[in-house]
């Protein structure tokens, strides 16, 4: 026990170099005739020059823990052979480990599976889980998996009250469950049982005494007073029984339930760590099954082959998570990962439910760790996006604001701030609420907004949309000059993309011309060089067409027609009808059929205003 506790200290455990078994510290024989060596206070103690000192590294911790395990297994021939086979992979392989996991998971839905459990040994459970965590820390996931599987062979996942009172775990209380508490609970339990038996015997004895009284021919008149004495005795015994039962029930709540809760938390956290190892190995297996198609340009890229282990009847990661949840349904990490699995499976309502539960559990901790803070931030973002998908826009807005408030300044926060601003404008229709998020994004990305930036981030379509939505706030507050400035910047960004698109189209046409020239050359020669040049030109044209499609998508994202119509209205407000005409003519050039019809009516209206001087309100504002 002391050696196990020393694993996390600087005290070294001696390991046999040949077998790797941890050696016991044998007391050295003392020569009674040897002279006493005075100990000088503060002097350094002699240290073996071959012995390591100072904090232990990962390798040392693993070697010492493995040494302790080997020493234990060396006592039992069968278990030693099994463990050696597991380590060397002679008999046990990935499929055997899969079957071991199946046996473990069998307990989730079935009973009478105790054959999987060897015995309840907190010491071995602690050593195996400790080693598994050390291997995970050193990024060796295969041995970590072996140790987690072995750990649960020495640790039943269902613990009854009888197991608490009389279980084998009391001999090895390395997990800190408090064996003295269990023994005290056993004592109170026995007192209660004895009191129950004593009361039953006392009640039965009254009937015997009454029968004997009659048989002996004693006076019935005296029996009444005697019966009262016997009843008083029973009443005292009943009082003792009540006190014993009350003490036992109090112990049940304060000792057994506290133990059970502590045990469940340890088990759930260990199963959660185990599930992450399984997930890592599943994902690694999936990575190995990736292939790259380099045979042609059509459909080129990475494909994932069908993974029978991951996609058929063996969802180990999900099942272990479910088991961890069943054991302790308030484990925030488990709740969070289950929510993520539901989200990936497209079950958004269940995902939202579990994210909310996880968030509530995380928030119960007044001093969360950095990792927990990160999960709280991410859970708020997930809840925002899921609720937005489920059309629960008010809820989504609240979660978005919480995410923004809690999140530090990161690239993720900058990216999401744009989404939040667009969400409040487009989904909720509240430009004032969305303005601060768009302003934050522009501060990080727009040289027009923040001239101190070294350069633009190359996101003109997003800048244009951000300025357009910010202009809506100015419109609402009747700050028309500011609104016009923002709309003009939005239009400039659209023009930048349009210019790039014109150049890209021009380059594509030039490439097509070159291809035609090469085609003519192929009529004269069929040399490999000419053929490869022709094929290369095909690839360049395909790449250029992809560039054009991207630019077209970016350009089409911008609400150009709305920007132009509003700029036209603002120009009319300033009595600049010539500028307004230019904007409406721009709509005719770029808009659809309905937009063109409205723009033509606007031009007719402006013409009448210029002829008659009678001002009529714009048509597009009433649409």
Coordinates of C-alpha atoms in Angstrom, one line a residue, residues 71 141 170 222 270 276 292 353 460 523 612:
X71 CA 5.2 -8.4 -8.7
X141 CA -3.2 4.3 -26.5
X170 CA -11.9 -2.9 2.9
X222 CA -52.5 -11.6 39.3
X270 CA -12.7 6.4 -15.2
X276 CA -11.8 8.6 -24.9
X292 CA -6.3 9.3 -51.7
X353 CA -31.2 18.6 -23.7
X460 CA -15.0 41.5 -48.9
X523 CA -3.5 18.0 -85.6
X612 CA -43.1 68.9 -62.4

